[in-house]
Short mmCIF file of C-alpha atoms in Angstrom, two decimals:
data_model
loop_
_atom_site.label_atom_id
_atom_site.label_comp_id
_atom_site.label_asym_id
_atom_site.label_seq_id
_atom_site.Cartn_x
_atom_site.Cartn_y
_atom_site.Cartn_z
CA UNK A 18 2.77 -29.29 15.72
CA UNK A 19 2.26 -26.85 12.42
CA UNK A 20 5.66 -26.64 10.72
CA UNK A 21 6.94 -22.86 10.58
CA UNK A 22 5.86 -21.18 7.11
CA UNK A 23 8.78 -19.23 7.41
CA UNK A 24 10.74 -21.12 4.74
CA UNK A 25 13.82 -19.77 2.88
CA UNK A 26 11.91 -19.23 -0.13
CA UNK A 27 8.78 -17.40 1.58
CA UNK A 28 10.92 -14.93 3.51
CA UNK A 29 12.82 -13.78 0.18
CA UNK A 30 9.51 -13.26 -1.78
CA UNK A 31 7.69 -11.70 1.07
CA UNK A 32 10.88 -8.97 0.80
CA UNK A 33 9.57 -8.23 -2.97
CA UNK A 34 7.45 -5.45 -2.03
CA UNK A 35 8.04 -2.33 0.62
CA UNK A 36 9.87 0.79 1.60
CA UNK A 37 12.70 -1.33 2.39
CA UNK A 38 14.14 -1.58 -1.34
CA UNK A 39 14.34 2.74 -1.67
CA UNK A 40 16.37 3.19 0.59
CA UNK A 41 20.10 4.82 0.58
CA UNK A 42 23.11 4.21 3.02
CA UNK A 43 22.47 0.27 2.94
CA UNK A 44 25.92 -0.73 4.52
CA UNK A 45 25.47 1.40 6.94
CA UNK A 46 21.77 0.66 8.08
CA UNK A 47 22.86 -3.09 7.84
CA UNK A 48 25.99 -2.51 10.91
CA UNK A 49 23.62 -0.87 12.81
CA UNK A 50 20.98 -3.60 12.57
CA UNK A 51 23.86 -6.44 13.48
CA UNK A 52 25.05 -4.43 15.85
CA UNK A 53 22.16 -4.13 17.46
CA UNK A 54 21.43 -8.02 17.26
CA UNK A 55 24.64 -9.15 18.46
CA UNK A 56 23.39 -6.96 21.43
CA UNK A 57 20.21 -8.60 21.98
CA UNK A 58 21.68 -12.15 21.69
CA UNK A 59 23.81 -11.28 24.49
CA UNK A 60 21.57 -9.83 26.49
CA UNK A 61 17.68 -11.16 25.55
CA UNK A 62 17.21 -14.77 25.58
CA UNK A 63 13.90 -14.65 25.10
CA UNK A 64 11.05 -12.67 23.86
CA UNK A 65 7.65 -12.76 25.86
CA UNK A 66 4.35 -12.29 23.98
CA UNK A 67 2.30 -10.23 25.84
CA UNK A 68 -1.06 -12.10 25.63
CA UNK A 69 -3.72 -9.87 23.30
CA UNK A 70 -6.67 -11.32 25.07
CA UNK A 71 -9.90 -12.36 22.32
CA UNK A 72 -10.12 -9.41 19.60
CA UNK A 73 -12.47 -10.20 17.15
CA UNK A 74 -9.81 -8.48 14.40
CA UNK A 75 -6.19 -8.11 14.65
CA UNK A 76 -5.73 -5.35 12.44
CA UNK A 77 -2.23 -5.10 10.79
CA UNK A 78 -1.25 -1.79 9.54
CA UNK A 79 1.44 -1.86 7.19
CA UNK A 80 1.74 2.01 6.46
CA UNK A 81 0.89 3.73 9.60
CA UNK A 82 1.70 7.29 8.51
CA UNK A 83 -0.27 9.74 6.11
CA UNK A 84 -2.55 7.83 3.73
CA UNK A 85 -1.71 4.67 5.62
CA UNK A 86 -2.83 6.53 9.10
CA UNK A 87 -6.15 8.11 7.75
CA UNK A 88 -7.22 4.67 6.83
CA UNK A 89 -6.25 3.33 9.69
CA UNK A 90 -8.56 5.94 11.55
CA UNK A 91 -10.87 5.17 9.46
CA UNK A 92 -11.14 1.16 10.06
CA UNK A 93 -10.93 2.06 13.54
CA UNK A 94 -14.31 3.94 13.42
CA UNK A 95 -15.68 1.33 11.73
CA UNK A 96 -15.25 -1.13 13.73
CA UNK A 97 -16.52 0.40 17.04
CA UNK A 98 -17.93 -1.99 19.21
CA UNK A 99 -16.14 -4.58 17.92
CA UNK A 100 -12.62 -5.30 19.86
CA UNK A 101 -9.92 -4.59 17.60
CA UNK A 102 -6.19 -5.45 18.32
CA UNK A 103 -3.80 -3.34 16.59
CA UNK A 104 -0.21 -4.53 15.47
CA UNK A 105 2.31 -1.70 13.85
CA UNK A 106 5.64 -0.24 13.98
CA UNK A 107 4.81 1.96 17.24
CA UNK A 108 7.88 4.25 16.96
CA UNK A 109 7.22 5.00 13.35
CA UNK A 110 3.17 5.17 13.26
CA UNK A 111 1.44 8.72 13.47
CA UNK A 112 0.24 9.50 17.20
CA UNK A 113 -3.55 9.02 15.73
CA UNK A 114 -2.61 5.58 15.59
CA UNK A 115 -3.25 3.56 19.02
CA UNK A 116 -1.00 1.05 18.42
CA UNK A 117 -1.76 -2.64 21.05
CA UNK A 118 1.22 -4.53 20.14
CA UNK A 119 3.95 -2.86 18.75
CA UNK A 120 5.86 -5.54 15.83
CA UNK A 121 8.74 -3.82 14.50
CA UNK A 122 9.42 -3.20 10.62
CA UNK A 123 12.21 -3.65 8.98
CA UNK A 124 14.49 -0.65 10.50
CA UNK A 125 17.04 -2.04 12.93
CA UNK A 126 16.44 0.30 15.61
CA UNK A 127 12.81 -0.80 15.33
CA UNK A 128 14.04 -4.34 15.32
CA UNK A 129 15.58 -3.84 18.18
CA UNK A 130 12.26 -3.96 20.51
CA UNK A 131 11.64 -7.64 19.58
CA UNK A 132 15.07 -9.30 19.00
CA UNK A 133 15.96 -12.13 20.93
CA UNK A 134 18.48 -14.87 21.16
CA UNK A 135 15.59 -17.67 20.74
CA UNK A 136 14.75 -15.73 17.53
CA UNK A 137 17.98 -15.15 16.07
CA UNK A 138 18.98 -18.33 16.70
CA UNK A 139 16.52 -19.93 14.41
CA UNK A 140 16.51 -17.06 11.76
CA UNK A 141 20.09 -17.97 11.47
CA UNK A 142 19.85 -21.62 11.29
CA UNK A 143 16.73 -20.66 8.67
CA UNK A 144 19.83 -18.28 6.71
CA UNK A 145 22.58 -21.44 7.13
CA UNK A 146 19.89 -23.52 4.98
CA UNK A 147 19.05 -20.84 2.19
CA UNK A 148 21.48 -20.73 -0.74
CA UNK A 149 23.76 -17.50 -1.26
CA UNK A 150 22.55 -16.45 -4.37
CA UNK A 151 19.05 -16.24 -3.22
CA UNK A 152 19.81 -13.86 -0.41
CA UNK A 153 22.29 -11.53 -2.70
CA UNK A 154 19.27 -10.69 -4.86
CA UNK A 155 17.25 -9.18 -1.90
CA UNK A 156 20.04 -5.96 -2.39
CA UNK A 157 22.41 -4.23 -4.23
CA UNK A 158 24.66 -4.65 -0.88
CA UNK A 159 25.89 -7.93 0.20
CA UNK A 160 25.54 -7.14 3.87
CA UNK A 161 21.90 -5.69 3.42
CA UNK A 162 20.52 -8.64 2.05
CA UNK A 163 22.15 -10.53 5.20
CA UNK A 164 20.60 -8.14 7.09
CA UNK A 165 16.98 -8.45 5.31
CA UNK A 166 16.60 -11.89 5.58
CA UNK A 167 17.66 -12.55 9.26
CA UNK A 168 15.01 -9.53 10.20
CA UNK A 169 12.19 -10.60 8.26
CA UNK A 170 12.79 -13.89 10.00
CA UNK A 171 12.29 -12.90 13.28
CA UNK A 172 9.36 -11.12 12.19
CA UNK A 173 7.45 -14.39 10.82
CA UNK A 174 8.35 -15.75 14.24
CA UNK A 175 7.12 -13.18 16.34
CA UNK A 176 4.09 -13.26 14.11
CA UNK A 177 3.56 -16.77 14.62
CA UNK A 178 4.07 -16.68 18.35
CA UNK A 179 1.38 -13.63 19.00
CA UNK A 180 -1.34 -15.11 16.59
CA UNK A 181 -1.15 -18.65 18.78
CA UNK A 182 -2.21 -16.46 21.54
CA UNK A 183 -5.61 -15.46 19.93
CA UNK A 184 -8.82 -17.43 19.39
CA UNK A 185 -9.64 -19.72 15.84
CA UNK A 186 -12.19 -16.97 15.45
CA UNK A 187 -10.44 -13.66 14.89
CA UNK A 188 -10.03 -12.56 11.54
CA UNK A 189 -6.44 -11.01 10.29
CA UNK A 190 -6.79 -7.86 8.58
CA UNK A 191 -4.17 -5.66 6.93
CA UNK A 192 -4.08 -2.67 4.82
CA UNK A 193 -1.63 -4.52 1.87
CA UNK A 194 -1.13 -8.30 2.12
CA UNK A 195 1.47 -8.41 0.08
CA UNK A 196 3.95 -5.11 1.85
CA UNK A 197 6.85 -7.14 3.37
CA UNK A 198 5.46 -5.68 6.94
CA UNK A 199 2.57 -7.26 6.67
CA UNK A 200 2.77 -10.35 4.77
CA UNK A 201 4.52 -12.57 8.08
CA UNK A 202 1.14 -11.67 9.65
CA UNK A 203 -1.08 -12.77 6.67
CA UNK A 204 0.86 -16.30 5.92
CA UNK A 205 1.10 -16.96 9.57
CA UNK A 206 -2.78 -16.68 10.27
CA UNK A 207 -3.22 -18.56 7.35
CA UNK A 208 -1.44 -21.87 8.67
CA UNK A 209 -3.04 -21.37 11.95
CA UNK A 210 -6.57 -21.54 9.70
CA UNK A 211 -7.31 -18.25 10.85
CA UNK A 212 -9.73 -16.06 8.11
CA UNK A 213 -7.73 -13.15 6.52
CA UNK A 214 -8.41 -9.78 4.69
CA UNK A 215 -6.66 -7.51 3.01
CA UNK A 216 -7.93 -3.99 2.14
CA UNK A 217 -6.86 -1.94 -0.95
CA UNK A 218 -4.19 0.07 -0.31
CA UNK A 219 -4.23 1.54 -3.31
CA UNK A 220 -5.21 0.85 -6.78
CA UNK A 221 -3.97 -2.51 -7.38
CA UNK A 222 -1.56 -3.22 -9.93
CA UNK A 223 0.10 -6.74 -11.60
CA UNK A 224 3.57 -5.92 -9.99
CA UNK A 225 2.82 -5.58 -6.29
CA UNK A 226 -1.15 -7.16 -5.61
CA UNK A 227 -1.50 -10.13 -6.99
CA UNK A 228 -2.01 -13.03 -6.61
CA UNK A 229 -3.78 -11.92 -3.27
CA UNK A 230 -2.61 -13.71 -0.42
CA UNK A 231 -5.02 -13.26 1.90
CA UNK A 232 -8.84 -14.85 1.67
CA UNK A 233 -10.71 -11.74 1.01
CA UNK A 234 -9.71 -8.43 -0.51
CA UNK A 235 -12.08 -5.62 0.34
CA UNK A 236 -11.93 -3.57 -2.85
CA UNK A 237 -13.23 -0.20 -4.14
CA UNK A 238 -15.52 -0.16 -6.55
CA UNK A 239 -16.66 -2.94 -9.39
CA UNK A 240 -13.58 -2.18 -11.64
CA UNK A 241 -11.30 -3.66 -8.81
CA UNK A 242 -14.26 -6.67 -8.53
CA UNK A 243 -13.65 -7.25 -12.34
CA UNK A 244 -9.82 -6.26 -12.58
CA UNK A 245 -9.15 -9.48 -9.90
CA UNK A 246 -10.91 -12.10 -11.39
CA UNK A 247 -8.84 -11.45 -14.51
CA UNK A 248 -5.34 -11.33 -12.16
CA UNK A 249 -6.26 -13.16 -8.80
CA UNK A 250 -9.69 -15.18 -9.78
CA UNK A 251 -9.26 -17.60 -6.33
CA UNK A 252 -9.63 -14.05 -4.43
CA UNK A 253 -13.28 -13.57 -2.78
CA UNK A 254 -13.94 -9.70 -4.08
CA UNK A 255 -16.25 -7.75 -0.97
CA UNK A 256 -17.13 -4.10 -2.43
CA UNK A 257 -17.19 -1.56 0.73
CA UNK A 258 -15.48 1.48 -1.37
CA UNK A 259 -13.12 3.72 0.45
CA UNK A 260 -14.06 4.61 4.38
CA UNK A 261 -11.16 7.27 4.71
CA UNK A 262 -12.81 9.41 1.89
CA UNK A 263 -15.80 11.34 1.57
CA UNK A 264 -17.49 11.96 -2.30
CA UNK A 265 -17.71 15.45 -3.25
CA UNK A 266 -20.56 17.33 -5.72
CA UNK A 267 -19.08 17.23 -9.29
CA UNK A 268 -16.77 20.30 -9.35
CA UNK A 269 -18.60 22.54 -12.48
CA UNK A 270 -16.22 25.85 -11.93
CA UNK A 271 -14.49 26.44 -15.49
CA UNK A 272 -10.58 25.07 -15.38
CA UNK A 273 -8.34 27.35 -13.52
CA UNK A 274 -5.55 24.71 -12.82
CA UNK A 275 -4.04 21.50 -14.08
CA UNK A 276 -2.17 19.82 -11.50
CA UNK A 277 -0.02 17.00 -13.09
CA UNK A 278 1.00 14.77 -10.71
CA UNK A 279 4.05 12.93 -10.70
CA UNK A 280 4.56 9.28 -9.37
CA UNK A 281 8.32 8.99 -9.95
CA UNK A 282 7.44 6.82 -12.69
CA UNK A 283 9.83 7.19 -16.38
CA UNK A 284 8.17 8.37 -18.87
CA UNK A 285 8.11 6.92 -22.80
CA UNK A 286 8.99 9.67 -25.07
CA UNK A 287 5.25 8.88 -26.49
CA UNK A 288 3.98 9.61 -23.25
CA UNK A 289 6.51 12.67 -22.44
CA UNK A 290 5.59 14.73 -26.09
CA UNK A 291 1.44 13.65 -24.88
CA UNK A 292 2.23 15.13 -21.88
CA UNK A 293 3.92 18.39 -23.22
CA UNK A 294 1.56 18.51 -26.03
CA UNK A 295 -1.79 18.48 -23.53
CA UNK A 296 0.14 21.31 -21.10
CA UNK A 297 0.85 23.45 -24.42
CA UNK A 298 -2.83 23.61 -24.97
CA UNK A 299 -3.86 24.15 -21.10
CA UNK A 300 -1.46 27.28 -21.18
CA UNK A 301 -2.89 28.63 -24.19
CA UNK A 302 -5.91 29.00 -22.33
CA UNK A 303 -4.15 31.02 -20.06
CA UNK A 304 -4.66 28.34 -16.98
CA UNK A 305 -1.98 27.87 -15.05
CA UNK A 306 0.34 24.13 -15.04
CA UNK A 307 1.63 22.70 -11.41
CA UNK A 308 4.05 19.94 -11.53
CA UNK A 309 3.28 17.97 -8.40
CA UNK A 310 6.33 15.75 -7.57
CA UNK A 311 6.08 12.53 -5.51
CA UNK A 312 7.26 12.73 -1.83
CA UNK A 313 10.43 10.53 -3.11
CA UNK A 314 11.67 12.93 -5.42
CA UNK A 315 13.63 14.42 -3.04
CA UNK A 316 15.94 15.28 -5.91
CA UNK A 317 13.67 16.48 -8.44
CA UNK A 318 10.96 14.56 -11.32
CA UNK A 319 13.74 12.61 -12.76
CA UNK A 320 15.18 12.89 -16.32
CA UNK A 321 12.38 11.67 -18.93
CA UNK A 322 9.96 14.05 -17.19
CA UNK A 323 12.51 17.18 -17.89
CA UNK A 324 10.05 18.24 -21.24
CA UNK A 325 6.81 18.61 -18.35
CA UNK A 326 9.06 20.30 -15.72
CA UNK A 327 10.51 23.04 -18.29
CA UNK A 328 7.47 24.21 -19.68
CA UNK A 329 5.51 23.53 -16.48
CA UNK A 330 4.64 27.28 -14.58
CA UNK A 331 5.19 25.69 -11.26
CA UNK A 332 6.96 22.72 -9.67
CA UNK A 333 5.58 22.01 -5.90
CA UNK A 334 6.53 18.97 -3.34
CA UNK A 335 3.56 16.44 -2.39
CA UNK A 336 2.75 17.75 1.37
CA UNK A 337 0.01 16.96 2.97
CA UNK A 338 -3.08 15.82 1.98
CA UNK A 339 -3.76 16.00 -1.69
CA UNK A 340 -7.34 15.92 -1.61
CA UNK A 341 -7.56 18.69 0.84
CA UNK A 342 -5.42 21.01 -1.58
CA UNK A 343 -7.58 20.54 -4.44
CA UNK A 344 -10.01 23.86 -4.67
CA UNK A 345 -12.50 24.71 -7.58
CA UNK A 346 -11.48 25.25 -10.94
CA UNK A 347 -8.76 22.34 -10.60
CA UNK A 348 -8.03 19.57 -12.73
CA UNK A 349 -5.94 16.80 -12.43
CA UNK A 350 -3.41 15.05 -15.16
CA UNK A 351 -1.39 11.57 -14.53
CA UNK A 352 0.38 8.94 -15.93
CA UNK A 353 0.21 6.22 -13.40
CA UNK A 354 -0.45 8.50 -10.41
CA UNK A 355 -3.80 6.97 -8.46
CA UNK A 356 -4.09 10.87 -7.20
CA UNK A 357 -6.45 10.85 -10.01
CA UNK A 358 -8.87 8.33 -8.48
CA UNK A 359 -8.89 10.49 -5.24
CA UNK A 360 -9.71 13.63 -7.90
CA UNK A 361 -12.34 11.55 -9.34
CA UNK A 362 -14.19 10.68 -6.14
CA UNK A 363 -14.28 14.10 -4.41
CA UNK A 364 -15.84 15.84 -7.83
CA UNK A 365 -12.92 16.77 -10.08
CA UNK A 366 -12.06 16.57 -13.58
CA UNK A 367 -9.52 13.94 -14.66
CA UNK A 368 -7.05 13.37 -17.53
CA UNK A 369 -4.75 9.91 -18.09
CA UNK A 370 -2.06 10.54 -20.39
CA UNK A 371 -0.61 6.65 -19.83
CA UNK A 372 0.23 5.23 -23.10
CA UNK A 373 -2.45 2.33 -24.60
CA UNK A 374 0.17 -0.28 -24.03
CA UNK A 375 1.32 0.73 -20.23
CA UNK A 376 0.38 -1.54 -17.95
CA UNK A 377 -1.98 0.44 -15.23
CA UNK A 378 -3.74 0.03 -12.15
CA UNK A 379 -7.03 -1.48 -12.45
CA UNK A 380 -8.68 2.08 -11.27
CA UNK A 381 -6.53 4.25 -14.08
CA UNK A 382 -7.13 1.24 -16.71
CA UNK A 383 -10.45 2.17 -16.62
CA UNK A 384 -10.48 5.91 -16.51
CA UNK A 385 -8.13 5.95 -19.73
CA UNK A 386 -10.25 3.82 -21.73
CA UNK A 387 -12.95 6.30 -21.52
CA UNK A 388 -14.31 7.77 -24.51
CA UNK A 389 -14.04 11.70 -22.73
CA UNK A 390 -10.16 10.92 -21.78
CA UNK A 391 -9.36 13.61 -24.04
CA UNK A 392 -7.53 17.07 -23.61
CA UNK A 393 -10.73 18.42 -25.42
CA UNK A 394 -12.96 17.43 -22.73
CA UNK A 395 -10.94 18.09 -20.11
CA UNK A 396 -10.43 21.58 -21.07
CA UNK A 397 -14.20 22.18 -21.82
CA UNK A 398 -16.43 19.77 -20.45
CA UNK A 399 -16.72 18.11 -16.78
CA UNK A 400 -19.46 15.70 -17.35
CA UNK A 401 -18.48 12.76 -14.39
CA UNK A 402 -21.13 10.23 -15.44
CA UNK A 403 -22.60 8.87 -12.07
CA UNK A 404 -22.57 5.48 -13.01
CA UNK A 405 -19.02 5.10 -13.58
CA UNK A 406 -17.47 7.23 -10.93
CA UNK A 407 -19.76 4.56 -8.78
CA UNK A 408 -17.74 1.79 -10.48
CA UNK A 409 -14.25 3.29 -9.42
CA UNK A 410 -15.35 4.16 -5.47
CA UNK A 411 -18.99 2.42 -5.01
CA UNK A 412 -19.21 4.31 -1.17
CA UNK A 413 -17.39 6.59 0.75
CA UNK A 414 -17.34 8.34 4.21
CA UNK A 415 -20.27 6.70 6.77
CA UNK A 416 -21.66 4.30 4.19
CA UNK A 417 -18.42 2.50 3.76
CA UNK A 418 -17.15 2.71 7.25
CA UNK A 419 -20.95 0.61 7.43
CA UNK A 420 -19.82 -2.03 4.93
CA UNK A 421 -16.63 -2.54 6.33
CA UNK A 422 -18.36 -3.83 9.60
CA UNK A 423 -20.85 -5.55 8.12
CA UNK A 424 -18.19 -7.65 6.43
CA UNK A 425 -15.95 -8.10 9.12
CA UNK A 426 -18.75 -8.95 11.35
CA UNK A 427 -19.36 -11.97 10.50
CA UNK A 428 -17.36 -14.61 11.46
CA UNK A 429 -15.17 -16.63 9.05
CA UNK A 430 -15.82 -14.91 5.78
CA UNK A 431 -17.46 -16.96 3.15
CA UNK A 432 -15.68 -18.27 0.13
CA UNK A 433 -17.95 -17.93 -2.38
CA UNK A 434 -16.77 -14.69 -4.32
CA UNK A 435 -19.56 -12.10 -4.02
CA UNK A 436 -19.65 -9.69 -7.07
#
């Protein structure tokens, strides 16, 4: 019998990366979660797997809401024909989402649908033999951490107990391997021997991508190929592009609007004056500045970004769709916000104001090292050489929903890294 890979050690680093660690009234979310556990150990002594049948690809969706849910639709389209299980947080995902087997997330009153007594039980004995210290660092508050660990426990087991019920020949795949929602399901298929892949969530970055964990990461375009074999180089690199977006007709109208997009990132004070500098010459053009603040700045852009909000003409909230605000005549300035690969891909000028040293993205890493990253060009010029826009997003739309397939198709995914 396999040994459990939930260890002490793999459940704290698999709680490195998610939405779990921005989050406010921690005490508070913590009582409720124990609450609701001391509940189920009373009351649910065990809890029954509902059999999945033989999918060909569990599909494990980490972020089923905005972003997350579009490319969820899109994998789904992909993949017709094929028979696709899909595992996510059914009382948070977006109703576009049909959801097979719903594993909670971290949020107790999500928890709550798959707590048991046989779970607990071992997530505590799995807490009893982890030191203190270890656990304290997963929070800020004591009782948080407590409450962290013991959850994401019963998660790996629940993982391990639904992917025993599949065949040796369905592949794992997940949106982001390494999102605390999603890496249970990733390490568990992995000691079972089952093939896993992880698409790009985003524009991968040192802090939360790598090393990949899973056996294949299906990435974007060939700056992603060449950005992991510098930071992951035992990851197999498949190129299929970006399925949930379609490529747009280079954008030629003269600048009307620069939309700098914030990422709640802090500024350097080089990057700050580059920033106010570059929207001091925009507006002496008479084109018009919006400050586009991240959906967590629910309390405004944050303190080193004050010089861009003052002399900014507008400050707006992210809602919606970015893409599907942009209209002609728009440009798009960022520090570390990957809005500008979306801008890129659908036809629209780009500026990255990062500084030389900051560590980017592998998709932004490559934009600012451009020779035309300048305010000049931006302001005058939008020359998108075809070439490299091909090397951030190699296919879009139909074609990539086609590669997609085509690599999950076949049937235990080759090792040999494919460039």
């Amino acid at each position: 019998m396999q040994t459990s890979p939930a260890t002490p050690t793999e459940v704290i680093e698999s709680l490195d990366v998610g939405d779990h660690r921005n989050l406010s009234r921690l005490s508070v979310r913590a009582l409720l979660g124990f609450a609701l556990m001391g509940f189920r150990f009373v009351t649910r002594r065990t809890y029954s797997v509902r059999p999945m049948g033989a999918p060909e690809i569990v599909h494990v969706i980490a972020n089923p809401v905005a972003h997350g849910a579009a490319l969820s639709s899109a994998v789904s389209d992909s993949l017709s024909g094929m028979k696709v299980a899909r595992i996510a947080d059914a009382r948070l995902a977006d109703p576009t989402i049909g959801v097979d087997f719903d594993a909670a997330g971290l949020s107790p009153r999500s928890m709550s649908a798959i707590l048991s007594r046989g779970h607990l039980a071992r997530a505590i004995r799995l807490r009893t033999s982890t030191p203190r210290s270890a656990v304290r660092s997963l929070s800020t508050s004591w009782l948080y951490s407590e409450y962290l660990f013991v959850a994401q426990a019963v998660r790996y087991f629940v993982a391990e107990d639904v992917l025993a019920t599949i065949p040796d020949s369905t592949t794992v795949l997940t949106d982001f391997d390494r999102h605390a929602y999603a890496r249970p399901w990733v390490v568990a298929a992995k000691r079972r021997g089952l093939p896993t892949v992880t698409m790009m969530h985003g524009s991968p970055n040192a802090r939360y991508y790598v090393p990949v964990l899973a056996d294949t990461a299906l990435v974007w375009g060939q700056a992603q190929v060449e950005w992991l074999s510098r930071h992951s180089p035992d990851t197999v690199a498949r190129t299929i592009g970006r399925p949930e977006l379609e490529a747009g007709i280079t954008d030629t109208t003269p600048l009307k609007r620069a939309i700098v997009c914030h990422s709640a990132e802090d500024l350097t004070s080089g990057e700050a004056n580059r920033m106010a500098s570059a929207i001091s010459m925009i507006q002496a053009r008479g084109i018009r500045v919006s400050l586009r603040l991240h959906p967590s700045a629910t309390s405004g852009a944050g303190a080193t970004w004050s010089p861009v909000q003052n002399i900014a003409d507008e400050t707006i909230m992210s809602r919606g769709s970015f893409v599907a605000s942009l209209a002609p005549g728009d440009g798009v300035v960022v520090v570390t916000s990957t809005s500008a690969v979306e801008a890129l891909t659908t036809g629209y000028r780009v500026l990255v104001l990062a500084d030389a040293e900051r560590d980017l993205p592998s998709d932004l890493e490559a934009m600012r090292s451009l020779p035309s990253n300048t305010v000049e060009t931006f302001l005058n010029d939008h020359e998108i050489e075809h070439s490299f826009r091909e090397g951030i997003v190699a296919h879009t739309g139909e074609e990539a929903r086609r590669k997609l397939k085509s690599v999950l198709a076949q049937q235990g995914v080759s090792l040999r890294r494919v460039e």
